[in-house]
mmCIF file with all atom_site columns, C-alpha atoms in Angstrom:
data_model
loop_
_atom_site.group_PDB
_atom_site.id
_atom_site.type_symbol
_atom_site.label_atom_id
_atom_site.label_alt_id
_atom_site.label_comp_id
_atom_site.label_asym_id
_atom_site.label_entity_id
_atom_site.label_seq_id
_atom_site.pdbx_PDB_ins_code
_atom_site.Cartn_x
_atom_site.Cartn_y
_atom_site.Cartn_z
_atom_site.occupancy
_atom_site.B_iso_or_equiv
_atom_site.pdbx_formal_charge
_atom_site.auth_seq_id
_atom_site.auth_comp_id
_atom_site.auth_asym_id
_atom_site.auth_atom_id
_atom_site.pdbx_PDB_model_num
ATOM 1   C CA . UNK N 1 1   ? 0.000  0.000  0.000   1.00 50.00 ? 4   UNK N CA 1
ATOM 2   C CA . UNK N 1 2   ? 2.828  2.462  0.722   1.00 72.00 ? 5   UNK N CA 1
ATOM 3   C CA . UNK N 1 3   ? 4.325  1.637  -2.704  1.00 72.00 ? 6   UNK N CA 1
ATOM 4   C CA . UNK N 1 4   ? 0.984  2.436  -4.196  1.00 87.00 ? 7   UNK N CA 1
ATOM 5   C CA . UNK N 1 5   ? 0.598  6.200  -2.200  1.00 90.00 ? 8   UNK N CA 1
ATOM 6   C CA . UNK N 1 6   ? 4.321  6.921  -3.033  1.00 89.00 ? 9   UNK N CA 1
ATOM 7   C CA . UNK N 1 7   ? 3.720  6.670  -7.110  1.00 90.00 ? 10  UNK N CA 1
ATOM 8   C CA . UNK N 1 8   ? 0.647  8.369  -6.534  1.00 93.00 ? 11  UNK N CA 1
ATOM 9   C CA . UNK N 1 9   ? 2.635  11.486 -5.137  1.00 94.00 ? 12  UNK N CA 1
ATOM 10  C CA . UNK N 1 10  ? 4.865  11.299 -7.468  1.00 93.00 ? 13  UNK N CA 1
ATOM 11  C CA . UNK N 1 11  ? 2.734  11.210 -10.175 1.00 96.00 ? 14  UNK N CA 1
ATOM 12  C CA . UNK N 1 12  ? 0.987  13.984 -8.511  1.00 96.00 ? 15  UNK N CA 1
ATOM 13  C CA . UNK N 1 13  ? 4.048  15.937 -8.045  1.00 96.00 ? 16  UNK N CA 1
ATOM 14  C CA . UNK N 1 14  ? 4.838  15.513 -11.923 1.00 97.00 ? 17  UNK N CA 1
ATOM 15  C CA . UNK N 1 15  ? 1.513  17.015 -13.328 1.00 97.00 ? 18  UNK N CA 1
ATOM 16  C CA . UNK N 1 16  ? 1.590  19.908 -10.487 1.00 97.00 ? 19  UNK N CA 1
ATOM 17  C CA . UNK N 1 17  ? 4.932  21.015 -12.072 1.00 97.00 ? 20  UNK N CA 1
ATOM 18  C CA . UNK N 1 18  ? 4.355  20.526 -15.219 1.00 97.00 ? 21  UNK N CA 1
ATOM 19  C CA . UNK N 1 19  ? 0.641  22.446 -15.317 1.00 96.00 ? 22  UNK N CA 1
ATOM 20  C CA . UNK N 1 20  ? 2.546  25.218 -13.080 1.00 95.00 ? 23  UNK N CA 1
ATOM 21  C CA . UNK N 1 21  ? 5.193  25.364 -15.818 1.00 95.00 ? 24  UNK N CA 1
ATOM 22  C CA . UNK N 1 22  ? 3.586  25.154 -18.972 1.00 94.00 ? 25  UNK N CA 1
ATOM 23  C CA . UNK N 1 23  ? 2.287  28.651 -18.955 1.00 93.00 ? 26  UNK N CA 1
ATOM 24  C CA . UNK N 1 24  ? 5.852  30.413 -18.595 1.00 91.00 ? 27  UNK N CA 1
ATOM 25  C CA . UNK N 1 25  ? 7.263  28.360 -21.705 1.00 93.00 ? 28  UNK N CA 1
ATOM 26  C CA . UNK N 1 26  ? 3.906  28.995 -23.441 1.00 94.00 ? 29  UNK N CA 1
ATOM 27  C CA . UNK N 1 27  ? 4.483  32.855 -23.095 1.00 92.00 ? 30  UNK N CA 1
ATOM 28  C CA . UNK N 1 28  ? 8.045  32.850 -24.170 1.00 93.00 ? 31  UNK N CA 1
ATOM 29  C CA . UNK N 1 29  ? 6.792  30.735 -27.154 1.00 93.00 ? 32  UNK N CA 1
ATOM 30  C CA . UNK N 1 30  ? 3.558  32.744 -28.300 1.00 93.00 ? 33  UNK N CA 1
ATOM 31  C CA . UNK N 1 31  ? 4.009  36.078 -26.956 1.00 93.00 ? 34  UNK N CA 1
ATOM 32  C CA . UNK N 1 32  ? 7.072  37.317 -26.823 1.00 93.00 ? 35  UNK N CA 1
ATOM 33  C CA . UNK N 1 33  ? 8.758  34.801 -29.477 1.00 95.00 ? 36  UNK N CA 1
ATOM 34  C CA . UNK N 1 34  ? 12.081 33.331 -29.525 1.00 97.00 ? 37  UNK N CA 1
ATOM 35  C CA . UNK N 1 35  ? 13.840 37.065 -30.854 1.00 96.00 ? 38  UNK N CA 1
ATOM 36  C CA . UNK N 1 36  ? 11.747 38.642 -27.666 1.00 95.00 ? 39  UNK N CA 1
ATOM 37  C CA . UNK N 1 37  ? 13.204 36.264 -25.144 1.00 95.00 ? 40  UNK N CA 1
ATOM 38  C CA . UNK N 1 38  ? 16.503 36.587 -26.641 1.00 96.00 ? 41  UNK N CA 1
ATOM 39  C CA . UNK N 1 39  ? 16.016 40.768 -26.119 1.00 95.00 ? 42  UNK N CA 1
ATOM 40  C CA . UNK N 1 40  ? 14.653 40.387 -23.112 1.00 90.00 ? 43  UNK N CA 1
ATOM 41  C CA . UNK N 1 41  ? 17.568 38.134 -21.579 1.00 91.00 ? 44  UNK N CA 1
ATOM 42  C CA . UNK N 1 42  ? 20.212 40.513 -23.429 1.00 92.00 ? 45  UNK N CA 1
ATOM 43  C CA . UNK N 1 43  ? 18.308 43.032 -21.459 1.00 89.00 ? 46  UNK N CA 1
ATOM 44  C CA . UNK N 1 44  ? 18.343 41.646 -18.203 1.00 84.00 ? 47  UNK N CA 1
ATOM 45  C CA . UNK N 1 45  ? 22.326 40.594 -18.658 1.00 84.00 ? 48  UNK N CA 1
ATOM 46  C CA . UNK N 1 46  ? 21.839 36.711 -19.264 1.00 88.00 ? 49  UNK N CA 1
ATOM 47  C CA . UNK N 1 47  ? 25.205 35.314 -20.551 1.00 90.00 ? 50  UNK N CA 1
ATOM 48  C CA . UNK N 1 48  ? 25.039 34.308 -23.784 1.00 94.00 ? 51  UNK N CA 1
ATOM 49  C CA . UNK N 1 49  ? 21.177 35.174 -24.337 1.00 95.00 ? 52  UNK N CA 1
ATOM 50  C CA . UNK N 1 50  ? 20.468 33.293 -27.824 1.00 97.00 ? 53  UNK N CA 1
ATOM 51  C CA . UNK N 1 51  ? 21.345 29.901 -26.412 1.00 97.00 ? 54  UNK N CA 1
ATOM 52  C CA . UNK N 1 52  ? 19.707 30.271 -23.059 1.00 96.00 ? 55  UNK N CA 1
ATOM 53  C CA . UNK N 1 53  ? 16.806 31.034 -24.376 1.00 96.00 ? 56  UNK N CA 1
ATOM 54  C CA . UNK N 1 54  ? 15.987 28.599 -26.409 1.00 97.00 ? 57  UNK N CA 1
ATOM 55  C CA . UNK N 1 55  ? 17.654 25.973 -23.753 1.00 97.00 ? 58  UNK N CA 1
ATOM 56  C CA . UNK N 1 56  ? 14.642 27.765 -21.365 1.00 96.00 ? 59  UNK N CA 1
ATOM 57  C CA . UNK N 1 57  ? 12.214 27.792 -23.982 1.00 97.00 ? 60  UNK N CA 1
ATOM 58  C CA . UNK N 1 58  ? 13.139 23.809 -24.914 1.00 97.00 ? 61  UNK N CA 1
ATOM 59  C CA . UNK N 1 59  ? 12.918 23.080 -21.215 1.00 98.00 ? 62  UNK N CA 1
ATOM 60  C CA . UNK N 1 60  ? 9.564  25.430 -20.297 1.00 97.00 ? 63  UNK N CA 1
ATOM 61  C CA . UNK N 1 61  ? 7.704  23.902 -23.240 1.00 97.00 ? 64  UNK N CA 1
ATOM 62  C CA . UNK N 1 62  ? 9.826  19.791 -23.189 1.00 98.00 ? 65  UNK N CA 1
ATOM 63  C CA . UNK N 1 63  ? 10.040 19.411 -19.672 1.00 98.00 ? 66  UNK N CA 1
ATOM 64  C CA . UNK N 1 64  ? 5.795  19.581 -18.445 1.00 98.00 ? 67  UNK N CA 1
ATOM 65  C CA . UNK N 1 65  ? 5.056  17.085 -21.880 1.00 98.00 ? 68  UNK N CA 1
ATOM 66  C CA . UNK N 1 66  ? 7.967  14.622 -20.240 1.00 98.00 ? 69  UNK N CA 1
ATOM 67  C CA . UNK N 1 67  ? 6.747  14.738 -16.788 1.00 98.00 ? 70  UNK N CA 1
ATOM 68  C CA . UNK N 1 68  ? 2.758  14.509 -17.843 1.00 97.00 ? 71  UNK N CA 1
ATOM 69  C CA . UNK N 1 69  ? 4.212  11.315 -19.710 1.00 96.00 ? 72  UNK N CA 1
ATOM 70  C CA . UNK N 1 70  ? 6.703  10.554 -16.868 1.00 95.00 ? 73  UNK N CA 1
ATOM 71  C CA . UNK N 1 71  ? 9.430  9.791  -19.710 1.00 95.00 ? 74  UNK N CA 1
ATOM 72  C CA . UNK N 1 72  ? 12.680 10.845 -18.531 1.00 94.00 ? 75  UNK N CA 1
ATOM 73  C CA . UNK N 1 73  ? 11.735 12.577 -15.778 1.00 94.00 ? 76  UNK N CA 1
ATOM 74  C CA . UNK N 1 74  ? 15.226 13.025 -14.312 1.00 92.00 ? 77  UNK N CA 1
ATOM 75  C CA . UNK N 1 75  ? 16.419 14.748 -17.820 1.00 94.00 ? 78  UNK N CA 1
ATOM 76  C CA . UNK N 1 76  ? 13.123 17.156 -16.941 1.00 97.00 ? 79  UNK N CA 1
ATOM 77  C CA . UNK N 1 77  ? 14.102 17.686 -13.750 1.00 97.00 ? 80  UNK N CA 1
ATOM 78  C CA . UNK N 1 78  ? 18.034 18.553 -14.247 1.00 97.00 ? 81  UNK N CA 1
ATOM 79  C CA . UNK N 1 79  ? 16.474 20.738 -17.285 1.00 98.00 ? 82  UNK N CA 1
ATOM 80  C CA . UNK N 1 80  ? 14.181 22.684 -14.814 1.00 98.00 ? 83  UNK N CA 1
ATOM 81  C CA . UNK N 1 81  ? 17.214 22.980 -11.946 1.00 98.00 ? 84  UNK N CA 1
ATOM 82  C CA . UNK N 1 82  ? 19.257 24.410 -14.734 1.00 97.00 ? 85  UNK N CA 1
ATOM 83  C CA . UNK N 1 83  ? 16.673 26.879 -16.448 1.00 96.00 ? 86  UNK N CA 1
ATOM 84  C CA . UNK N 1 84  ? 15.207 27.907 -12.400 1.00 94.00 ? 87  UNK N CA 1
ATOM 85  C CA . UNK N 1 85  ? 19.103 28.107 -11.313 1.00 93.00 ? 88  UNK N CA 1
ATOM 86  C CA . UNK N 1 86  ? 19.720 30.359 -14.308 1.00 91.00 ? 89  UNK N CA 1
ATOM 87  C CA . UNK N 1 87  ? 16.993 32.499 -13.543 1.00 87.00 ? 90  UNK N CA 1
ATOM 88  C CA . UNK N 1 88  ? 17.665 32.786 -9.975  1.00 85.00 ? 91  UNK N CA 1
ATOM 89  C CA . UNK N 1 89  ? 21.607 33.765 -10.513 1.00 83.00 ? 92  UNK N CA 1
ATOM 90  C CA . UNK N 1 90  ? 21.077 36.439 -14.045 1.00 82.00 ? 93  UNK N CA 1
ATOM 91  C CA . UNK N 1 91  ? 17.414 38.002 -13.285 1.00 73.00 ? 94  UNK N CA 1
ATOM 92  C CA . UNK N 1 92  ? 16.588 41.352 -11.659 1.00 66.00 ? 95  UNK N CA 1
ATOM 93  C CA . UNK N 1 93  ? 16.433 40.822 -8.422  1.00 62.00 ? 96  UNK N CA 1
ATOM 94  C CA . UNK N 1 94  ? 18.032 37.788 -8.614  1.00 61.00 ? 97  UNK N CA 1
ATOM 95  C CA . UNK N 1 95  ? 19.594 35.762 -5.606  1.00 61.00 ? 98  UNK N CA 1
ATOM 96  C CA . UNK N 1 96  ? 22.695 37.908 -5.216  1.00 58.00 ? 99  UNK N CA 1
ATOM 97  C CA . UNK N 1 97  ? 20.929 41.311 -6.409  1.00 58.00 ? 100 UNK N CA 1
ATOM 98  C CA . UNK N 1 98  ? 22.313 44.250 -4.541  1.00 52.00 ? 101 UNK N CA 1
ATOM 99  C CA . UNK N 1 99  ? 19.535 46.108 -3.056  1.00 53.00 ? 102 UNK N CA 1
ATOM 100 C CA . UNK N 1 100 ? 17.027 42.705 -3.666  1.00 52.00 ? 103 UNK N CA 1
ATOM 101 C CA . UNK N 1 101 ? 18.543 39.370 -3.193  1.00 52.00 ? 104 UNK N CA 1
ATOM 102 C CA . UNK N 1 102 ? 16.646 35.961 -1.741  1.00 51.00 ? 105 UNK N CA 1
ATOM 103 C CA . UNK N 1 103 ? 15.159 38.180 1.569   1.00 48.00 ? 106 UNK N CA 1
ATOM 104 C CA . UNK N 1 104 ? 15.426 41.586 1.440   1.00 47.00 ? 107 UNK N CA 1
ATOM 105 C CA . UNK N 1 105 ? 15.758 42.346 4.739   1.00 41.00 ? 108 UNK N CA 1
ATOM 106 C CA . UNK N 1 106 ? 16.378 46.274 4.151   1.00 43.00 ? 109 UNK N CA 1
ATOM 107 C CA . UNK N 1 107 ? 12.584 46.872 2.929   1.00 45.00 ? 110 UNK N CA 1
ATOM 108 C CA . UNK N 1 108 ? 11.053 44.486 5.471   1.00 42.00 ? 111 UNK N CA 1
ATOM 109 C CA . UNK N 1 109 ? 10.257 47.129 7.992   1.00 43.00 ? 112 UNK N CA 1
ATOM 110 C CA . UNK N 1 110 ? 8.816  49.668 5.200   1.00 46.00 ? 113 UNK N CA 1
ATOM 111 C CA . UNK N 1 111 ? 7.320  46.303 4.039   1.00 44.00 ? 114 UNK N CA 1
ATOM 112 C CA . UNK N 1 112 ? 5.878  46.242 8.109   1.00 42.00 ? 115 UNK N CA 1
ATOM 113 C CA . UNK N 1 113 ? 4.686  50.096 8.108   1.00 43.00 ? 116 UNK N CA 1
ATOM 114 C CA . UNK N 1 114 ? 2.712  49.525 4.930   1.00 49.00 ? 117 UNK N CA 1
ATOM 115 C CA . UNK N 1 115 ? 0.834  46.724 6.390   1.00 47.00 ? 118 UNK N CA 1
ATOM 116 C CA . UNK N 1 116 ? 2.119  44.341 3.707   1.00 46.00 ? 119 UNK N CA 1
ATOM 117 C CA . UNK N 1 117 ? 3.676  41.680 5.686   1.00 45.00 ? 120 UNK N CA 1
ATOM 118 C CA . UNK N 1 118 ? 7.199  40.549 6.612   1.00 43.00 ? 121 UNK N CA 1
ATOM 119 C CA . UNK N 1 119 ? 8.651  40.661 3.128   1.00 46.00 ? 122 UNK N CA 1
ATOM 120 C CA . UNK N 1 120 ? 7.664  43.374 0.198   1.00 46.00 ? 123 UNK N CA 1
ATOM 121 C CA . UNK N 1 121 ? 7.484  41.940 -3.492  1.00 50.00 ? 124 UNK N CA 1
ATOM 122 C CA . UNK N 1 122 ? 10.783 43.416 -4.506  1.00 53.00 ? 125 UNK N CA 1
ATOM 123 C CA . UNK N 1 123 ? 11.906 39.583 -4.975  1.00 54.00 ? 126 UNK N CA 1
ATOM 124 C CA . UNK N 1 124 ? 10.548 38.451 -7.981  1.00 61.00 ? 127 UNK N CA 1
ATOM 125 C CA . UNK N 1 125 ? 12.962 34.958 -7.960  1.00 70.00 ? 128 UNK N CA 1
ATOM 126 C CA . UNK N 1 126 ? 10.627 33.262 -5.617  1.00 76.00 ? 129 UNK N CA 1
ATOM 127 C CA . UNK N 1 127 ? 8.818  31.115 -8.456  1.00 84.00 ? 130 UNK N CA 1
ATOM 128 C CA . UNK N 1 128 ? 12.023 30.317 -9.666  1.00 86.00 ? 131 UNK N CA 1
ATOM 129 C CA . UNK N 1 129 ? 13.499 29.198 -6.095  1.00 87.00 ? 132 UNK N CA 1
ATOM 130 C CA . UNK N 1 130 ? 9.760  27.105 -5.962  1.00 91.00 ? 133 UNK N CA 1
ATOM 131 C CA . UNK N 1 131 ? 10.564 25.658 -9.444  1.00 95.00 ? 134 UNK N CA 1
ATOM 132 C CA . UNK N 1 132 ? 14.159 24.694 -8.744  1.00 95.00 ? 135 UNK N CA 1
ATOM 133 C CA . UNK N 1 133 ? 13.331 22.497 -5.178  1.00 96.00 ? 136 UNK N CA 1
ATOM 134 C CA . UNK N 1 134 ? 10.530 21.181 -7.388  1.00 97.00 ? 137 UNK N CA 1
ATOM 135 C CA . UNK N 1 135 ? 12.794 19.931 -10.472 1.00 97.00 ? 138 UNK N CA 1
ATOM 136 C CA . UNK N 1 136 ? 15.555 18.943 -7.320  1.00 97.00 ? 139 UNK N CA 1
ATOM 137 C CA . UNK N 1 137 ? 12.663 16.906 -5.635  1.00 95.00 ? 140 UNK N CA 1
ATOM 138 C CA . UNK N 1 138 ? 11.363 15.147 -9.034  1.00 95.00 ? 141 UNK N CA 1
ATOM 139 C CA . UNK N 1 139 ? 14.934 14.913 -10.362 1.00 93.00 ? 142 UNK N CA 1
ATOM 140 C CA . UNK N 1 140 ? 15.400 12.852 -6.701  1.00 91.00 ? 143 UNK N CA 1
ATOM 141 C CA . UNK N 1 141 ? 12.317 10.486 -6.448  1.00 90.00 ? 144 UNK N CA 1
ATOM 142 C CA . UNK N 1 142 ? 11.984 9.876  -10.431 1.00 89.00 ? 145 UNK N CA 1
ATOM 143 C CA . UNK N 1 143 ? 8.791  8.889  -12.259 1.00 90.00 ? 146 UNK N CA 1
ATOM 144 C CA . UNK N 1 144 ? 7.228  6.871  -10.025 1.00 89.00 ? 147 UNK N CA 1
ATOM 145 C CA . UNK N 1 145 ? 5.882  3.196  -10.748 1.00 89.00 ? 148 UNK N CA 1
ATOM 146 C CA . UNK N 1 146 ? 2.839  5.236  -12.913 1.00 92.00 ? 149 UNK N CA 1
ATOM 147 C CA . UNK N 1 147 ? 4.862  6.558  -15.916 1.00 92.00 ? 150 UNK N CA 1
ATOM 148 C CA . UNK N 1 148 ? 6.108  5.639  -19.267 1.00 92.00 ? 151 UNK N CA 1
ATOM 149 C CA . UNK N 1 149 ? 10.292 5.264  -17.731 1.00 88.00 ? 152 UNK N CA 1
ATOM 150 C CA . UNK N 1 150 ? 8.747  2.446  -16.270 1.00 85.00 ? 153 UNK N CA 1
ATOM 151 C CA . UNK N 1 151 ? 8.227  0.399  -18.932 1.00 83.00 ? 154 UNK N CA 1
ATOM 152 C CA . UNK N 1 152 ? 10.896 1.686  -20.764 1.00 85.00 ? 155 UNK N CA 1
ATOM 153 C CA . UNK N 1 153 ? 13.654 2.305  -18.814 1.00 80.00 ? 156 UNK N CA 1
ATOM 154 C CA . UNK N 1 154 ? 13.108 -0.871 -16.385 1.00 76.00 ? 157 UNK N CA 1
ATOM 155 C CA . UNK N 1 155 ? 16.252 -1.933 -16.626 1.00 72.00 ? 158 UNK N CA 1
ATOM 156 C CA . UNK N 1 156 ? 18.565 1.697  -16.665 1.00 73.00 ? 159 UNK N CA 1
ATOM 157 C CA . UNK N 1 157 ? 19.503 2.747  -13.194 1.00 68.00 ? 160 UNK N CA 1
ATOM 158 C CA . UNK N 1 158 ? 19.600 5.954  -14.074 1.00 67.00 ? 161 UNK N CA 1
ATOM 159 C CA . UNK N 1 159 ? 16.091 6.821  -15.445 1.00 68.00 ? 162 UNK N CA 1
ATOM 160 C CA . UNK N 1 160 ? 14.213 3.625  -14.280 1.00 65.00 ? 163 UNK N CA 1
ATOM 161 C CA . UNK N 1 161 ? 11.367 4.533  -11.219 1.00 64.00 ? 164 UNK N CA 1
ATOM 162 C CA . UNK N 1 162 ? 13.304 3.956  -7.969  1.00 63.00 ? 165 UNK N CA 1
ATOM 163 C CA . UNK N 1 163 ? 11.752 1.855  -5.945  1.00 62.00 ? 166 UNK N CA 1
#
């Protein structure tokens, strides 16, 4: 019974990234185009911006059809650490940010006065942080028993469920 509640969650946890992240790939695909993520990680001081984008689009758009499937889904989730760990270290107000950063502790009591809570919205980076334990936690527990590496890769110790 255990067995059965485990693939369950993981097969849970597999959709609820991959509905989550469908919608930024989607948006970098249909709205602002390959050329507009390209400008707008030029803008934003992304090394090399033409092939990070299109490794973040391939992985925003690739990685939610492989987990849905559950085929490969450590290749999905090392491609979601990579994109997530990308964003968090290049974006503004990314983890290092001067004046932003993962808490930024410096606006927290304006944050207080305005009745807002503990922390203000400066940081933007916190679906990215979310996204990156995610693709760390899938990329950890694989597919589950209920997935296509299953039958697949039964015999691979590298992409095969672990039991």
């Amino acid at each position: 019974m255990a067995i059965r509640v485990r693939d369950a969650g993981c097969l849970l946890l597999r959709w609820g990234i991959a509905f989550a992240l469908i919608p930024h790939g989607w948006n970098k695909l249909t709205n602002w185009g390959y050329s507009g993520t390209v400008d707008n990680f030029a803008q934003t001081g992304t090394p090399v911006p033409n092939v990070t984008a299109a490794f973040a689009m391939a992985v925003e758009i690739g990685a939610p059809v492989l987990l849905v499937l559950g085929l490969l889904t450590p290749l999905a989730g090392a491609g979601i650490v990579a994109v997530m760990a990308g964003g968090l270290l290049t974006a503004p107000d990314h983890l290092f940010a001067a004046g932003g950063g993962l808490i930024p502790w410096h606006t927290a009591g304006a944050a207080l006065d305005q009745g807002t809570g503990l922390l203000d919205e400066q940081w933007t980076g916190a679906s990215a942080f979310l996204f990156l334990l995610l693709g760390l936690a899938v990329l950890i527990t694989g597919a589950g028993r209920i997935s296509v590496d299953r039958g697949v890769f039964q015999n691979n110790r590298w992409l095969a469920p672990r039991e």
